[in-house]
Amino acid sequence: MGWTQYVVDSGRLLFANHGCDGKDNYGPHYSFTEKTVDVESIPEGLFEEIPPYNPVIERHMRHFICSGRDRTSRIIGVGEEVLTNYLTYAGKNLVDWKYDVLSLRGQCEGDIVGDITGYESK
């Protein structure tokens, strides 16, 4: 129902990188990683369903996004990189899911580079 919506928040998550193999220190924490998750099946409960339009949510989007399950798993030191599990950003349909999981696996194993590094090296 409705269209896919993307929100770019200039908060701390904008500057989070992927923590390969469960080495994330911020965000929702799951028992699976890009290495262990099934590429043929999206884990139940990974994505939250948000109503297509809700004026209350629209007015309080930043609070809505930041008040969920996101928390640090330990104290993040000064100068330490903020790492999150990019699987929460993966595609919601099976084709996109499989592509995103395989891409993260390749990046973590050093076989391919991510979009930003690929763009910067052109």
Short mmCIF file of C-alpha atoms in Angstrom, two decimals:
data_model
loop_
_atom_site.label_atom_id
_atom_site.label_comp_id
_atom_site.label_asym_id
_atom_site.label_seq_id
_atom_site.Cartn_x
_atom_site.Cartn_y
_atom_site.Cartn_z
CA MET A 1 0.00 0.00 0.00
CA GLY A 2 1.47 3.35 -1.00
CA TRP A 3 4.93 4.03 -2.40
CA THR A 4 8.34 3.40 -0.97
CA GLN A 5 9.56 6.44 0.92
CA TYR A 6 13.18 7.35 1.61
CA VAL A 7 14.12 9.72 4.40
CA VAL A 8 17.61 11.22 4.59
CA ASP A 9 18.24 12.35 8.13
CA SER A 10 21.31 14.45 8.84
CA GLY A 11 21.67 12.85 12.26
CA ARG A 12 24.33 10.42 13.39
CA LEU A 13 23.07 7.51 11.28
CA LEU A 14 23.87 9.38 8.08
CA PHE A 15 27.52 8.81 8.92
CA ALA A 16 27.29 5.16 9.96
CA ASN A 17 29.13 2.49 7.99
CA HIS A 18 28.38 -1.23 7.80
CA GLY A 19 29.83 -3.37 10.57
CA CYS A 20 30.86 -6.55 8.76
CA ASP A 21 30.14 -9.91 10.38
CA GLY A 22 28.22 -8.49 13.33
CA LYS A 23 30.79 -5.89 14.35
CA ASP A 24 28.18 -3.12 14.45
CA ASN A 25 28.04 -0.92 17.54
CA TYR A 26 24.86 1.05 16.87
CA GLY A 27 21.32 0.25 15.81
CA PRO A 28 18.99 -2.69 16.16
CA HIS A 29 20.88 -5.88 16.92
CA TYR A 30 19.97 -9.16 15.26
CA SER A 31 21.22 -12.72 15.55
CA PHE A 32 22.17 -12.79 11.85
CA THR A 33 24.76 -10.98 9.75
CA GLU A 34 25.33 -10.54 6.02
CA LYS A 35 27.45 -13.69 6.21
CA THR A 36 24.86 -15.91 7.95
CA VAL A 37 21.49 -14.63 6.68
CA ASP A 38 19.57 -16.63 4.05
CA VAL A 39 19.65 -14.78 0.71
CA GLU A 40 16.46 -16.55 -0.39
CA SER A 41 14.35 -15.39 2.57
CA ILE A 42 13.94 -12.00 4.26
CA PRO A 43 13.97 -12.48 8.05
CA GLU A 44 10.63 -11.96 9.77
CA GLY A 45 10.36 -8.65 11.62
CA LEU A 46 13.36 -7.01 9.94
CA PHE A 47 11.31 -4.21 8.42
CA GLU A 48 8.69 -2.19 10.24
CA GLU A 49 5.51 -1.36 8.40
CA ILE A 50 4.80 2.35 8.48
CA PRO A 51 1.46 3.74 7.29
CA PRO A 52 1.75 5.42 3.86
CA TYR A 53 0.64 8.78 5.27
CA ASN A 54 0.14 9.82 8.84
CA PRO A 55 0.32 13.56 9.62
CA VAL A 56 1.56 12.92 13.16
CA ILE A 57 4.46 10.79 11.90
CA GLU A 58 5.24 13.29 9.13
CA ARG A 59 5.54 16.15 11.64
CA HIS A 60 7.68 14.12 14.01
CA MET A 61 9.69 11.99 11.55
CA ARG A 62 13.07 12.44 13.23
CA HIS A 63 11.67 11.44 16.63
CA PHE A 64 9.79 8.52 15.07
CA ILE A 65 12.91 7.21 13.31
CA CYS A 66 15.25 7.68 16.26
CA SER A 67 13.00 6.35 19.02
CA GLY A 68 12.84 2.74 17.89
CA ARG A 69 15.20 -0.10 18.68
CA ASP A 70 18.35 1.88 17.90
CA ARG A 71 20.87 1.92 20.70
CA THR A 72 24.55 1.42 21.16
CA SER A 73 25.73 -2.06 22.03
CA ARG A 74 28.64 -0.63 24.01
CA ILE A 75 30.28 2.70 24.69
CA ILE A 76 31.56 4.19 21.44
CA GLY A 77 34.90 5.89 22.03
CA VAL A 78 35.97 9.32 20.81
CA GLY A 79 37.04 9.05 17.18
CA GLU A 80 35.67 5.52 16.82
CA GLU A 81 33.64 4.79 13.71
CA VAL A 82 29.88 4.31 14.11
CA LEU A 83 28.95 0.94 12.57
CA THR A 84 25.46 -0.38 11.94
CA ASN A 85 23.97 -3.44 10.26
CA TYR A 86 23.19 -2.41 6.68
CA LEU A 87 20.80 -5.36 6.31
CA THR A 88 18.17 -3.02 7.77
CA TYR A 89 18.61 -0.89 4.62
CA ALA A 90 18.38 -3.83 2.21
CA GLY A 91 15.62 -4.24 -0.36
CA LYS A 92 12.17 -5.24 0.78
CA ASN A 93 11.49 -7.50 -2.19
CA LEU A 94 13.38 -10.76 -2.71
CA VAL A 95 15.29 -9.64 -5.82
CA ASP A 96 16.65 -6.49 -4.13
CA TRP A 97 17.24 -8.39 -0.87
CA LYS A 98 19.39 -11.02 -2.57
CA TYR A 99 21.38 -8.37 -4.49
CA ASP A 100 22.00 -6.30 -1.33
CA VAL A 101 23.02 -9.28 0.83
CA LEU A 102 25.42 -10.60 -1.82
CA SER A 103 26.83 -7.10 -2.29
CA LEU A 104 27.47 -6.71 1.45
CA ARG A 105 29.10 -10.16 1.56
CA GLY A 106 31.38 -9.20 -1.31
CA GLN A 107 32.33 -5.90 0.30
CA CYS A 108 33.05 -7.52 3.65
CA GLU A 109 35.20 -10.20 2.03
CA GLY A 110 37.07 -7.56 -0.01
CA ASP A 111 35.93 -8.95 -3.37
CA ILE A 112 34.03 -5.82 -4.46
CA VAL A 113 33.79 -2.19 -3.41
CA GLY A 114 30.68 -0.34 -2.25
CA ASP A 115 28.82 2.33 -4.21
CA ILE A 116 30.69 5.30 -2.69
CA THR A 117 34.16 3.82 -3.20
CA GLY A 118 33.20 2.75 -6.73
CA TYR A 119 31.97 6.25 -7.54
CA GLU A 120 35.04 7.93 -6.03
CA SER A 121 37.46 5.70 -7.95
CA LYS A 122 36.00 6.52 -11.39
#
